[in-house]
Structures are given as C-alpha cells and as structure tokens.
Coordinates of C-alpha atoms in Angstrom, one line a residue:
M11 CA 50.5 32.9 23.4
S12 CA 52.0 33.7 26.8
A13 CA 48.6 34.2 28.3
A14 CA 47.5 30.9 26.9
A15 CA 50.7 29.3 28.4
A16 CA 49.9 30.8 31.7
S17 CA 46.6 29.3 32.2
A18 CA 47.5 25.8 31.0
S19 CA 49.7 23.2 33.0
F20 CA 53.2 22.3 32.6
Q21 CA 52.5 19.1 30.5
Q22 CA 50.0 20.8 28.4
N23 CA 52.6 23.5 27.6
A24 CA 55.1 20.7 27.0
D25 CA 52.8 18.9 24.7
T26 CA 51.1 21.9 23.0
T27 CA 53.0 25.1 23.0
V28 CA 56.5 24.2 23.1
P29 CA 55.9 21.9 19.8
L30 CA 54.3 24.8 18.2
L31 CA 56.9 27.2 18.8
E32 CA 59.5 24.8 17.6
Q33 CA 57.4 24.3 14.3
F34 CA 57.6 28.1 13.5
A35 CA 61.0 28.6 14.6
L36 CA 62.4 25.9 12.5
D37 CA 60.5 26.7 9.5
D38 CA 62.8 29.0 7.3
Y39 CA 59.9 29.9 5.3
Q40 CA 58.2 31.9 7.9
P41 CA 58.0 35.7 7.8
E42 CA 60.6 37.6 10.0
E43 CA 57.5 38.9 12.0
V44 CA 56.6 35.4 13.1
K45 CA 60.2 34.6 13.8
L46 CA 60.7 37.7 16.0
E47 CA 57.5 36.9 18.0
V48 CA 58.6 33.2 18.5
A49 CA 62.0 34.4 19.7
L50 CA 60.2 37.1 22.1
Q51 CA 58.0 34.2 23.6
L52 CA 61.0 31.9 24.4
A53 CA 62.2 33.8 27.6
P54 CA 58.7 34.4 29.1
L55 CA 57.7 30.6 28.3
G56 CA 60.8 29.4 29.8
K57 CA 60.6 31.4 33.0
L58 CA 56.8 30.2 33.4
M59 CA 57.5 26.4 32.7
H60 CA 60.4 26.6 34.9
K61 CA 58.1 28.0 37.9
Q62 CA 55.3 25.4 36.9
G63 CA 57.9 22.7 37.1
L64 CA 59.2 23.7 40.6
S65 CA 55.6 24.1 42.1
Q66 CA 54.2 20.6 40.6
Q67 CA 56.2 17.9 42.5
E68 CA 55.1 15.2 39.8
I69 CA 57.6 17.2 37.5
C70 CA 60.9 15.7 37.8
P71 CA 64.1 18.0 37.3
D72 CA 65.3 16.2 34.3
L73 CA 62.0 16.7 32.4
R74 CA 61.8 20.4 33.5
S75 CA 65.5 20.9 32.3
D76 CA 65.0 19.1 28.9
I77 CA 62.1 21.5 28.1
L78 CA 64.4 24.4 29.0
L79 CA 67.1 23.0 26.8
Q80 CA 64.4 22.6 23.9
L81 CA 63.7 26.2 24.3
M82 CA 67.3 27.2 24.2
A83 CA 68.0 25.3 21.1
L84 CA 65.2 27.0 19.3
A85 CA 67.1 30.5 20.6
V86 CA 70.3 29.1 19.2
H87 CA 68.8 28.2 15.8
L88 CA 67.5 31.9 15.6
L89 CA 70.9 33.1 16.0
E90 CA 71.3 32.5 12.5
D91 CA 68.5 34.3 11.1
D92 CA 69.2 37.2 8.7
E93 CA 67.1 40.0 10.7
E94 CA 68.9 41.8 13.5
K95 CA 65.7 42.0 15.6
V96 CA 65.1 38.3 15.7
V97 CA 68.9 37.7 16.6
E98 CA 68.8 40.2 19.6
A99 CA 65.5 38.5 20.8
A100 CA 67.3 35.2 20.7
Q101 CA 70.0 36.2 22.6
A102 CA 67.9 37.8 25.3
A103 CA 66.1 34.4 25.5
I104 CA 69.4 32.6 26.1
L105 CA 70.4 35.0 28.7
A106 CA 67.2 34.5 30.7
I107 CA 67.0 30.9 30.4
A108 CA 70.6 29.9 31.0
P109 CA 70.5 31.0 34.6
L110 CA 67.6 28.3 35.2
L111 CA 70.0 25.4 34.0
D112 CA 72.5 23.9 36.1
S113 CA 76.2 24.3 34.9
G114 CA 76.5 20.8 33.7
R115 CA 73.9 21.3 31.0
I116 CA 75.0 24.6 30.0
Q117 CA 78.5 23.2 29.4
D118 CA 77.3 20.0 27.6
R119 CA 74.6 21.5 25.5
L120 CA 74.6 25.5 25.2
L121 CA 78.4 26.1 24.9
I122 CA 78.8 23.2 22.4
C123 CA 76.2 24.6 20.1
L124 CA 77.8 28.2 20.6
D125 CA 81.1 26.7 19.9
K126 CA 80.1 25.3 16.6
L127 CA 78.6 28.7 15.6
T128 CA 82.0 30.2 16.2
N129 CA 83.1 28.6 12.8
C130 CA 80.1 29.8 10.9
T131 CA 81.1 31.6 7.6
E132 CA 78.9 34.3 8.2
H133 CA 80.4 37.0 10.3
E134 CA 77.0 38.2 11.9
V135 CA 76.6 34.7 13.4
R136 CA 80.1 34.9 14.9
S137 CA 79.5 38.5 16.1
A138 CA 76.3 37.5 18.2
V139 CA 78.0 34.5 19.5
T140 CA 80.8 36.8 20.7
Q141 CA 78.3 39.2 22.4
L142 CA 77.0 36.2 24.2
Y143 CA 80.1 35.0 25.5
A144 CA 80.6 38.4 27.0
Q145 CA 77.1 38.6 28.3
L146 CA 76.9 35.0 29.6
G147 CA 79.5 35.7 32.2
P148 CA 77.5 38.4 34.2
A149 CA 74.3 36.8 33.7
L150 CA 75.6 33.6 35.5
K151 CA 78.0 34.9 37.8
D152 CA 75.7 34.3 40.9
C153 CA 74.5 30.7 39.6
E154 CA 75.9 27.7 41.5
G155 CA 78.4 25.8 39.9
C156 CA 79.1 28.4 37.1
Q157 CA 81.8 30.4 38.4
N158 CA 84.5 28.3 36.6
L159 CA 82.8 28.6 33.3
L160 CA 83.8 32.5 33.4
Q161 CA 87.4 31.8 33.8
D162 CA 87.7 28.5 31.7
I163 CA 85.4 29.4 28.8
F164 CA 83.7 32.8 28.5
L165 CA 86.8 34.7 28.7
P166 CA 88.9 32.6 26.6
K167 CA 86.4 32.4 24.0
L168 CA 85.6 36.0 24.1
L169 CA 89.5 36.9 23.8
E170 CA 89.9 34.3 20.8
A171 CA 87.8 36.6 18.8
A172 CA 90.5 39.1 18.8
E173 CA 92.1 36.8 15.9
D174 CA 88.7 36.8 13.8
M175 CA 89.5 37.8 10.2
D176 CA 86.5 40.2 10.2
F177 CA 86.8 43.5 11.9
Q178 CA 83.1 43.6 13.0
V179 CA 83.6 40.4 15.2
R180 CA 86.9 41.9 16.6
R181 CA 84.7 45.3 17.3
E182 CA 82.2 43.2 19.4
M183 CA 85.2 41.5 21.1
V184 CA 86.2 44.8 22.2
L185 CA 83.0 45.8 23.3
G186 CA 82.7 42.6 25.3
L187 CA 85.7 43.5 27.3
H188 CA 83.6 46.2 28.7
T189 CA 80.8 44.0 29.6
I190 CA 82.8 40.8 31.0
G191 CA 85.5 42.9 32.9
P192 CA 83.6 44.1 36.0
V193 CA 82.7 40.4 36.8
L194 CA 86.2 39.1 36.6
T195 CA 87.3 38.2 40.1
S196 CA 91.1 37.8 39.9
Q197 CA 93.7 40.4 38.8
D198 CA 95.2 37.8 36.6
Q199 CA 92.0 37.7 34.5
R200 CA 91.9 41.3 34.4
D201 CA 95.7 41.6 33.3
S202 CA 94.9 39.3 30.3
L203 CA 91.7 41.2 29.5
L204 CA 93.8 44.6 29.5
G205 CA 96.4 43.0 27.4
A206 CA 94.0 42.2 24.8
Y207 CA 92.5 45.3 25.1
L208 CA 95.9 47.3 24.6
N209 CA 96.6 45.1 21.6
M210 CA 93.3 45.9 19.9
C211 CA 94.1 49.6 20.3
E212 CA 96.7 49.0 17.6
D213 CA 94.2 47.1 15.2
K214 CA 94.5 48.1 11.3
V215 CA 90.7 49.0 11.1
W216 CA 89.5 52.2 12.4
V217 CA 86.2 50.8 13.6
V218 CA 87.9 48.3 16.1
R219 CA 90.1 51.3 17.4
K220 CA 87.1 53.7 17.7
A221 CA 85.4 50.8 20.0
C222 CA 88.5 51.0 22.2
A223 CA 88.1 54.4 22.4
D224 CA 84.5 54.0 23.4
V225 CA 85.3 51.6 26.4
L226 CA 88.6 53.1 27.6
P227 CA 87.2 54.5 30.7
A228 CA 85.7 51.3 31.9
M229 CA 89.0 49.6 31.0
S230 CA 90.7 52.3 33.2
K231 CA 88.5 51.3 35.9
L232 CA 89.9 47.7 35.8
A233 CA 93.4 48.7 35.7
P234 CA 95.9 49.1 38.5
A235 CA 96.6 53.0 39.3
D236 CA 100.1 52.5 37.8
M237 CA 99.2 50.8 34.8
R238 CA 96.5 53.8 34.1
T239 CA 99.2 56.3 33.6
T240 CA 102.1 54.0 32.2
Q241 CA 100.1 52.3 29.7
L242 CA 96.5 53.3 29.2
L243 CA 97.3 57.0 28.9
P244 CA 99.7 56.6 26.0
A245 CA 96.9 54.5 24.4
F246 CA 94.5 57.2 25.0
D247 CA 96.9 59.9 23.5
K248 CA 97.7 57.7 20.5
L249 CA 93.7 57.4 20.0
C250 CA 93.2 61.2 20.2
D251 CA 95.9 61.5 17.7
D252 CA 94.6 58.8 15.3
V253 CA 94.6 59.3 11.7
S254 CA 90.9 58.5 11.7
H255 CA 88.7 61.5 12.9
W256 CA 86.1 59.2 14.0
V257 CA 88.6 57.6 16.4
Q258 CA 89.9 60.9 17.4
N259 CA 86.3 62.4 18.3
A260 CA 85.3 58.9 20.1
A261 CA 88.4 59.4 22.2
L262 CA 87.9 62.9 23.2
Q263 CA 84.2 62.3 24.1
Q264 CA 85.7 59.8 26.8
L265 CA 88.2 62.3 27.7
G266 CA 86.3 63.6 30.9
T267 CA 85.2 60.2 32.0
F268 CA 89.0 58.8 31.6
I269 CA 90.3 61.8 33.5
S270 CA 87.8 61.0 36.4
T271 CA 89.3 57.4 36.8
L272 CA 93.0 59.1 37.4
A273 CA 94.6 59.7 40.5
S274 CA 96.0 63.4 41.2
P275 CA 97.9 65.2 39.9
I276 CA 96.3 64.9 36.5
P277 CA 98.8 65.4 33.6
E278 CA 98.6 68.8 32.3
G279 CA 98.4 67.5 28.8
L280 CA 95.1 65.9 29.4
L281 CA 93.8 69.1 30.9
Q282 CA 95.2 71.1 27.8
R283 CA 93.1 68.7 25.8
V284 CA 89.9 69.8 27.6
T285 CA 90.5 73.5 27.2
D286 CA 91.2 72.8 23.3
I287 CA 87.6 71.0 22.9
P288 CA 85.8 74.1 22.4
D289 CA 87.7 75.3 19.7
T290 CA 88.3 71.7 18.1
E291 CA 87.6 72.0 14.2
V292 CA 84.9 69.6 13.9
T293 CA 81.7 70.4 12.4
G294 CA 77.8 69.2 12.6
D295 CA 76.6 66.5 14.8
E296 CA 80.2 65.5 15.8
A297 CA 81.1 69.0 17.3
A298 CA 77.7 68.9 19.3
H299 CA 78.4 65.5 20.7
L300 CA 81.9 66.2 21.5
R301 CA 81.0 69.6 23.5
L302 CA 78.1 67.9 25.2
A303 CA 80.4 64.8 26.5
T304 CA 82.7 67.6 27.8
A305 CA 80.0 69.6 29.4
Y306 CA 78.7 66.5 31.0
T307 CA 81.8 65.5 32.7
F308 CA 83.2 68.8 33.5
P309 CA 82.5 68.6 37.4
A310 CA 84.2 65.2 37.3
I311 CA 87.1 66.8 35.6
L312 CA 87.4 69.5 38.2
A313 CA 87.1 67.0 41.0
S314 CA 89.7 64.9 39.7
A315 CA 92.0 67.9 38.8
G316 CA 91.5 69.9 42.1
R317 CA 90.3 73.5 42.5
E318 CA 93.8 74.7 42.0
Q319 CA 93.5 73.8 38.1
W320 CA 90.4 75.9 37.7
P321 CA 92.1 78.6 36.3
L322 CA 93.4 76.3 33.5
L323 CA 89.9 74.8 33.0
Q324 CA 87.7 78.1 33.5
P325 CA 88.1 79.3 29.9
A326 CA 87.0 76.2 28.5
H327 CA 84.0 76.1 30.8
Q328 CA 83.2 79.7 29.9
A329 CA 83.4 79.0 26.1
L330 CA 81.3 75.8 26.5
L331 CA 78.5 78.3 27.9
Q332 CA 78.6 80.2 24.5
A333 CA 77.9 77.1 22.7
A334 CA 75.2 77.6 20.3
D335 CA 73.5 74.2 21.2
P336 CA 71.0 74.7 23.9
A337 CA 71.8 71.1 25.0
V338 CA 75.3 72.0 25.9
R339 CA 74.2 75.1 28.2
K340 CA 71.5 73.0 29.8
T341 CA 74.1 70.4 30.9
L342 CA 76.4 73.2 32.3
A343 CA 73.2 74.6 34.2
C344 CA 72.3 71.3 35.6
S345 CA 75.9 70.9 37.0
L346 CA 76.7 74.4 38.3
H347 CA 75.9 73.6 41.7
E348 CA 78.6 70.9 41.7
I349 CA 81.4 73.3 40.2
A350 CA 80.1 75.9 43.1
R351 CA 81.0 73.3 45.6
L352 CA 84.2 72.4 44.4
L353 CA 85.4 76.1 44.2
G354 CA 83.8 77.1 47.7
P355 CA 81.4 79.8 48.3
D356 CA 83.7 83.1 47.7
Q357 CA 85.5 81.8 44.5
A358 CA 82.1 80.5 43.3
L359 CA 80.4 84.0 43.8
Q360 CA 83.4 85.8 42.1
D361 CA 83.9 83.4 39.0
L362 CA 80.2 82.1 38.6
G363 CA 78.2 85.2 39.5
S364 CA 77.9 86.5 35.8
T365 CA 77.3 82.8 34.5
I366 CA 74.4 82.4 37.0
Q367 CA 73.2 85.8 35.8
D368 CA 73.3 84.9 32.0
L369 CA 71.9 81.6 32.4
C370 CA 68.8 83.1 34.4
H371 CA 68.1 85.0 31.3
D372 CA 68.8 82.3 28.6
T373 CA 66.4 82.5 25.9
Q374 CA 66.1 78.8 25.8
A375 CA 63.5 77.3 28.1
D376 CA 65.4 74.2 28.5
V377 CA 68.3 75.8 30.0
Q378 CA 66.3 77.7 32.3
E379 CA 64.6 74.7 33.5
G380 CA 67.7 73.1 34.0
L381 CA 69.0 75.9 36.2
V382 CA 65.9 75.9 38.0
H383 CA 65.9 72.3 39.0
F384 CA 69.1 72.6 40.7
F385 CA 68.9 76.3 41.8
P386 CA 68.5 75.4 45.6
A387 CA 71.9 73.3 45.7
L388 CA 73.4 76.3 43.6
L389 CA 72.6 78.8 46.0
Q390 CA 73.5 76.6 49.0
H391 CA 76.8 76.8 47.7
L392 CA 77.0 80.8 47.7
P393 CA 77.5 83.2 50.3
H394 CA 74.3 83.9 52.3
A395 CA 74.4 87.5 51.6
A396 CA 74.6 86.7 47.7
R397 CA 71.6 84.3 47.4
A398 CA 68.7 86.9 47.1
S399 CA 70.0 88.6 44.4
F400 CA 70.4 85.7 42.1
F401 CA 66.9 84.5 43.4
Q402 CA 65.5 87.7 42.2
T403 CA 67.1 87.8 39.0
L404 CA 65.6 84.2 38.1
T405 CA 62.2 85.0 39.5
Q406 CA 61.9 88.3 37.2
S407 CA 63.1 86.6 34.3
L408 CA 60.6 83.5 34.8
S409 CA 57.9 86.2 35.5
L410 CA 58.3 87.5 31.9
K411 CA 55.8 86.5 29.1
S412 CA 58.6 84.8 27.1
A413 CA 59.1 82.4 30.1
T414 CA 57.4 79.1 29.7
W415 CA 54.9 77.6 32.3
R416 CA 57.3 74.5 32.7
C417 CA 59.9 76.9 34.0
R418 CA 57.5 78.4 36.5
I419 CA 56.0 74.6 37.4
G420 CA 60.0 74.0 38.1
L421 CA 60.3 77.1 40.2
A422 CA 57.3 76.1 42.3
D423 CA 58.8 72.5 42.9
Q424 CA 61.7 74.0 44.4
L425 CA 60.1 76.5 46.8
D426 CA 60.1 74.0 49.7
S427 CA 64.0 73.7 49.5
L428 CA 64.4 77.4 48.9
S429 CA 62.4 78.6 51.7
A430 CA 64.8 76.7 53.9
L431 CA 67.8 78.5 52.7
Q432 CA 69.2 81.4 54.9
G433 CA 69.0 84.7 53.2
L434 CA 66.1 84.0 50.9
Q435 CA 63.2 83.9 53.2
P436 CA 62.4 87.7 52.8
D437 CA 61.8 87.1 49.0
I438 CA 59.8 83.7 49.2
L439 CA 56.6 84.9 50.1
S440 CA 55.9 87.1 47.4
V441 CA 57.2 84.7 44.8
A442 CA 54.8 82.0 46.3
M443 CA 52.0 84.4 45.9
M444 CA 52.8 85.0 42.4
L445 CA 52.7 81.7 41.3
C446 CA 49.6 80.8 43.2
Q447 CA 48.0 83.4 41.0
D448 CA 49.8 82.2 37.9
D449 CA 47.2 81.8 34.8
T450 CA 48.3 77.9 34.4
A451 CA 46.6 75.7 36.4
A452 CA 49.6 73.4 36.4
V453 CA 51.7 76.1 38.1
R454 CA 49.0 76.9 40.9
S455 CA 48.8 73.2 41.7
A456 CA 52.7 72.7 41.7
V457 CA 53.0 75.6 44.2
A458 CA 49.9 74.5 46.3
R459 CA 52.0 71.4 47.0
Q460 CA 54.9 73.3 48.1
M461 CA 52.7 76.0 50.3
G462 CA 52.4 73.8 53.5
H463 CA 56.3 73.4 53.9
V464 CA 56.7 77.1 52.6
V465 CA 54.4 78.5 55.1
C466 CA 55.5 76.4 57.9
N467 CA 59.6 77.1 56.9
L468 CA 58.8 80.9 57.2
W469 CA 56.8 80.9 60.2
S470 CA 59.3 78.8 62.2
Y471 CA 62.1 81.3 60.7
H472 CA 60.5 84.2 62.0
Q473 CA 59.7 82.7 65.2
T474 CA 63.3 81.8 65.8
R475 CA 64.3 85.5 64.7
Q476 CA 61.6 87.3 66.9
G477 CA 60.8 84.9 69.8
T478 CA 57.4 83.4 69.8
I479 CA 54.8 86.2 68.7
T480 CA 51.4 86.3 67.4
P481 CA 50.3 88.9 64.6
E482 CA 49.2 92.1 66.2
K483 CA 46.7 92.7 63.6
Q484 CA 44.7 89.8 62.0
V485 CA 41.6 89.1 60.1
D486 CA 38.7 87.9 62.5
Q487 CA 37.9 84.5 61.5
T488 CA 35.2 83.8 63.9
T489 CA 32.4 86.0 62.4
G490 CA 31.4 87.4 59.1
N491 CA 31.9 86.1 55.6
V492 CA 34.1 86.3 52.6
N493 CA 32.9 89.7 51.7
Q494 CA 33.8 90.9 55.0
L495 CA 37.2 89.3 55.0
A496 CA 37.7 91.0 51.5
E497 CA 37.2 94.5 53.3
D498 CA 39.5 93.4 56.0
L499 CA 42.0 92.2 53.9
S500 CA 42.0 95.3 51.5
S501 CA 42.4 97.6 54.9
M502 CA 45.3 95.6 55.8
S503 CA 48.3 96.6 53.7
M504 CA 51.5 94.4 53.4
T505 CA 53.8 97.6 54.3
E506 CA 51.1 98.2 57.5
G507 CA 52.5 94.6 58.8
A508 CA 56.2 95.3 57.6
D509 CA 57.3 94.8 61.2
N510 CA 55.5 91.7 61.7
P511 CA 56.6 89.4 58.9
M512 CA 53.9 86.6 60.5
Q513 CA 51.1 88.7 59.9
Q514 CA 52.4 89.2 56.1
I515 CA 52.2 85.6 55.8
I516 CA 48.6 85.3 57.0
H517 CA 47.5 88.4 55.0
A518 CA 48.9 86.9 51.8
V519 CA 47.5 83.3 52.0
Q520 CA 44.0 84.6 53.1
S521 CA 43.9 87.0 50.3
L522 CA 43.4 84.3 47.8
A523 CA 40.0 83.5 49.6
A524 CA 38.7 86.8 48.7
Q525 CA 39.5 87.0 45.1
D526 CA 36.9 87.5 42.5
A527 CA 38.4 84.7 40.3
F528 CA 36.9 81.5 41.5
Q529 CA 40.3 79.6 40.5
L530 CA 42.3 81.7 43.1
R531 CA 39.5 80.8 45.8
Q532 CA 40.0 77.1 44.8
Q533 CA 43.7 77.8 45.1
Y534 CA 43.0 78.9 48.9
V535 CA 41.6 75.5 49.5
K536 CA 44.6 73.7 48.2
V537 CA 46.8 75.8 49.9
C538 CA 45.1 75.5 53.3
Y539 CA 44.9 71.5 52.8
Y540 CA 48.7 71.1 52.3
V541 CA 49.4 73.8 55.3
A542 CA 47.3 71.6 57.5
I543 CA 49.3 68.4 56.2
A544 CA 52.7 70.2 57.0
C545 CA 51.5 71.4 60.5
R546 CA 50.9 67.8 61.4
S547 CA 54.4 67.3 61.5
F548 CA 56.1 70.6 61.9
E549 CA 56.3 71.1 65.6
P550 CA 56.6 74.9 65.7
C551 CA 53.5 75.2 63.6
T552 CA 51.2 72.7 65.1
N553 CA 48.3 75.1 65.7
L554 CA 49.0 77.5 63.0
F555 CA 46.4 76.0 60.5
Q556 CA 43.4 75.9 63.0
Q557 CA 44.4 79.3 64.5
Y558 CA 44.7 81.5 61.4
F559 CA 43.3 79.6 58.3
L560 CA 40.5 77.2 59.3
Q561 CA 37.7 79.7 59.6
T562 CA 38.4 81.4 56.5
L563 CA 38.4 77.9 54.7
L564 CA 35.1 77.1 56.2
Q565 CA 33.3 80.3 55.0
L566 CA 33.9 79.1 51.3
A567 CA 31.2 76.6 52.1
H568 CA 29.0 79.3 51.1
D569 CA 30.8 80.1 47.9
K570 CA 28.5 80.6 44.9
V571 CA 30.8 78.3 42.7
A572 CA 30.4 74.8 43.2
N573 CA 34.0 73.8 42.2
V574 CA 35.0 75.7 45.4
R575 CA 32.5 74.0 47.5
L576 CA 33.8 71.0 45.9
G577 CA 37.5 71.4 46.6
L578 CA 36.4 72.3 50.3
A579 CA 34.6 69.0 50.6
Q580 CA 37.5 66.9 49.3
A581 CA 40.0 68.5 51.7
L582 CA 37.6 68.2 54.8
S583 CA 37.3 64.2 53.9
K584 CA 40.8 63.9 54.1
L585 CA 41.7 66.1 57.0
T586 CA 40.3 63.4 59.6
E587 CA 42.0 65.3 62.7
L588 CA 39.4 68.2 62.0
A589 CA 36.4 65.8 61.9
Q590 CA 35.2 66.5 65.8
L591 CA 35.5 70.1 65.8
P592 CA 32.2 71.8 66.1
E593 CA 32.6 74.2 63.4
V594 CA 33.7 71.6 61.1
I595 CA 30.8 69.2 61.7
G596 CA 28.3 72.0 60.9
V597 CA 30.2 72.7 57.4
T598 CA 30.5 69.1 56.6
D599 CA 26.8 68.4 57.4
M600 CA 26.0 71.6 55.3
L601 CA 28.0 69.9 52.2
E602 CA 26.3 66.8 52.5
R603 CA 23.1 68.5 51.7
D604 CA 24.8 70.6 49.0
S605 CA 22.4 71.3 45.8
D606 CA 25.4 70.3 43.8
L607 CA 25.5 66.2 43.4
D608 CA 29.4 66.1 43.3
V609 CA 29.7 68.3 46.5
A610 CA 27.3 66.3 48.1
S611 CA 28.7 62.6 47.1
S612 CA 32.3 63.6 47.8
M613 CA 31.5 63.9 51.5
A614 CA 30.9 60.2 51.4
A615 CA 34.6 59.7 51.5
R616 CA 34.5 60.5 55.2
A617 CA 32.9 57.2 56.0
A618 CA 35.8 55.6 53.7
N619 CA 38.1 57.2 56.2
G620 CA 36.7 56.1 59.2
V621 CA 34.9 59.4 59.9
Q622 CA 31.6 59.3 61.1
S623 CA 29.0 62.1 62.1
P624 CA 28.4 62.2 65.5

C-alpha cells in the first residue's frame, strides 16, 4: 500500500487510500494480522501526505491537517486492540504524526482522545496511554508552540498515573519518568518528578519497585548532587535490601551505573556491595546478569571511586575474571585497557600482568576476540619494556590449532595500531608474515589491508633509529624472473640481514612472490597494492614501493596461474599513478592481450579511471 500511495496524488490518497485504511481499522472482525498491517501503514502514509500537501500549493493547510488527524484517530482507536504488537504500532504512528500537527490541534483533538482513554476499564489501554504521555514530551519538544504542553499536560498526566489502582499502569508511569525526565527544562519540574519517583520506591507491589530500581541511575542524573546522596542513596540501599529478590537483583545490576553518577568520595558501603557481588547467592540467569552488569560497569566504578580504592575493588575484579560465564570474562577483557589507564603503567603491569596472560590463553574464542580488539589500547597503557612480552604471548596463543580464525582476523585488523607502538616493532614483521600465510583466506585478506601501514610504520621507525639508509643487499628487481627471485631469496637469510632491519622488511614481503602456493603469490599482489596506497600519503616512504616492490610485482604478469595475473591486473588498474611508467605500460599492454578473458577484461577499468594507453 505504501508503494501505491507514493505513486498517487494527495487527493487520490485522501479519496481512496485513507478511507480504505479506515475501513480495515474500524472493522473489529478483521484478523489481527490485518490490523497490524494497517497500524504499520499509518506513520509512513501520514509523512507522505504531509510532504505531498506541502509540495502542492492547491492543498490548503487545514485539509492537510484534517487528513493527518483522521489517520491519528485511527491510531488512537487501535490503542484499544487486544494484540500488543498492534498497540505498539499504533503508538509509533501517533508519535510520528503528532510532530506534523500544530499545537492547537494536538491539544484539541489528540489529547482529548487520550484523556478519555485514561478512564478505560482495561489496564492495558491505560498503560498504553501512560507510555504515550511520557513519549510525546520528547517527540514534541522541538515543535513550535508545544513547549508548554510538556509542563501543563504531559508531565501532570504522567504523574497522575501514580494513583492508578493497577500496578502495571504504575509501573509504566515509573518507566515513563526515565523517558520524559531528560527533556524537562526547569528544576521545579525535575523536583516534582523526583518526588514522585521516591514515593513509587515505597510502592506495595514489587513489580513497581523493580521498575524504580531499573531507572534509578537515570533519576540520579536528573537530581542535584546533594539529593543523590541524601535521598537517592538511602532509596537505593532500601531497594538492595528489598524483601523481593527480583527487586534486589535489579538494584544490584544498576550498582555500577549508579556509582558513576555520584561525586567522590564514594561511600564505602557502596563499594563493599561491589566486592560482595561475585559471592552473591543467586543462581541461574540472575547470577549471570548480575555479574555481567558489574563487569560492564567496572571501569566506571573505578573511575568514580578513584585509583586509591583499587585495593578494595581488585578482589572483586579478580573473582569476576574467574566466572564460568565467558560473557563476563569477555566483557572484562574488552575493558581491561580502561582499568590499565586508570591505574597507570607501573601499577597496571604489577596488578594486571597475570590477568593479561590468563586472558591470552583463555579457551573461549569470544574472550580472546574481546582482548584482541582492544589489545593496542591495552599495551599503550603498559610500560614500553613490557609490551613485547604480552604481544608474544598473545600471538603464540593465536597460532595454536585451537585458536579460531576470527581471533586471527582480529589480530590482523589491529596490526596497523600495533606497529605504531613503541616496543613492538621488532616483533611485528614476523607476526604479519605469519598471518599473510594463514590457511584461512579471510585472515590473509585482513592482514593484506593492514600491510601498507605496517610496512610504512616499520620503515619509518627504522629510518628514525638508524638514519636514512638503504638495504646493503637486496634482490635485483630489474632483471630475471620469479624463479630467479626465489633463488635470490633463498640465499638471503633473515639472520644475514639482522643488522639491517629494512632489508628484512624487503626480504619478508618479497618472499611471498616466490612461494609455490599461488594463493601466497596472490597475497603478494594484495600486499603490494596496499603498500602503494599507503606510500601515497606517508612522506618517509614515498619511493618505497616503486624502488623495492614494483619490479617484482610486474614479474607476476608471467605467472602460470590466471588468478594471480587477474589480481595484478586489478591492482594496476587502480594504481593510476603508475600508468605512465614504461615498465608498467609494457605489462598492462601484455595483460590486455592475456589468454584469460577475465584478466584481459579487467584492464578495461583503466579507461574508467581515466587512464589511457599512450
């Protein structure tokens, strides 16, 4: 129906589409699937007809608004449906259409209809209306003339729901405070909201009190600093000690977030609750959720408490690292760099060193993936001299048969950042080459994308350390073929160039071109492409690619495997800055006449890139 409406005019939609939707929406005997589809169509149709009405000068504003109100009325009617998904779609339609109306029509038509529904005997309907009062405030906050509606109607109506006889309506009222609170502009409004919240913390039904626990951090952000400690903190303590374990667990899950809203010094009683969580006597999913929430907020807890409280918090951190749930350990692995930053390099090494080693050897791939993703940030906050040891531990672990290819991709993706860290440069090249020869194609592709920056970072690093030097011994690129290259490389050992690390870089990368496996010769093409791209913007390495890698790359035009030649053709078609070099012209002309149709046709991309044969 949306597609049909888009191709019709405003008047056609007003005469046909809207009445058809009205017919379906008001027919109580229609299947729920039909009503759901009608509800889902209201918002896009309203936006479309509003746009059509604005673009067609003959459509008067009143007619456009009347159509929108007609669609709004259908959405309000569907709020009384028994199917939850229909009600949710109707709420979304109201929130989408309301900002298109002026404040007068919202107050005279929409709000009157909603007010009538607050007296409905069905609590589900009253709950839906309560949710709307909370959501309409943020939805209309930027609409002209609607600012007073927040103070005069939405907030008072929401607070009235605190007196509803049904606990589910009161629960929605509490959750609505979290929604409407951030758009309140005056402290008086916030004070009335916070006062209502504190009253609801005493509700006789645990479901309502649990909702209070769920939104407590959000309420704390709205409160003045003194109120957080004098009123919200006692309320939080009471929720943590509630007779309902559901309320207790909900409050404890918000512990870290709540602490992050408080000013230092953090009450020691709150920090003691953190240290008690690993030993809290809950089972099943509740225990997992509680420990996961604590692990997720641990950096925020330490940041709020200050590093001087680390001795008190460290046992809890260590206990969570021993959790059986890998999701908890992964969360801690992902945030370990933040803990290291807060502790400082020396203390981080002392207190987190064994933790890093354990996480490197964790048997769960998800945990290793989390660690790998933030490994450069973690090493950055450790002493320079200690970085290589942890990097070696991680790479050795990921090279084992038990390690998953996703972890190795994660490591490959971080090589750019890792190669720029002081203390790691001597180890980066061997790891990069190991990944370049990985059995999994996705890993090889991932590392190829990083090799340009890796090579440039290492080259620049060694230039800075040793001054501008050139390799004392290198493969002759101007003559011979790949077979000769293989012989040259085999006679040049890595130890022979140990005193010249730049020679080692050339040797390692060029060795891919001489491998028997065609996949590795393909890898050389990919690596060369990304090295050439990196050299464009890396001033110390401007001539690196053309001086040491280009001739070897061009020799692969004679490779017996078509896929290698295809990769070369694709790379050359994109490296337009090389197009006018005599040696490149000869190779591209040869590839245009290649016996493999894919290789020959790929060179046509040169014309698309504006590169013509001379």
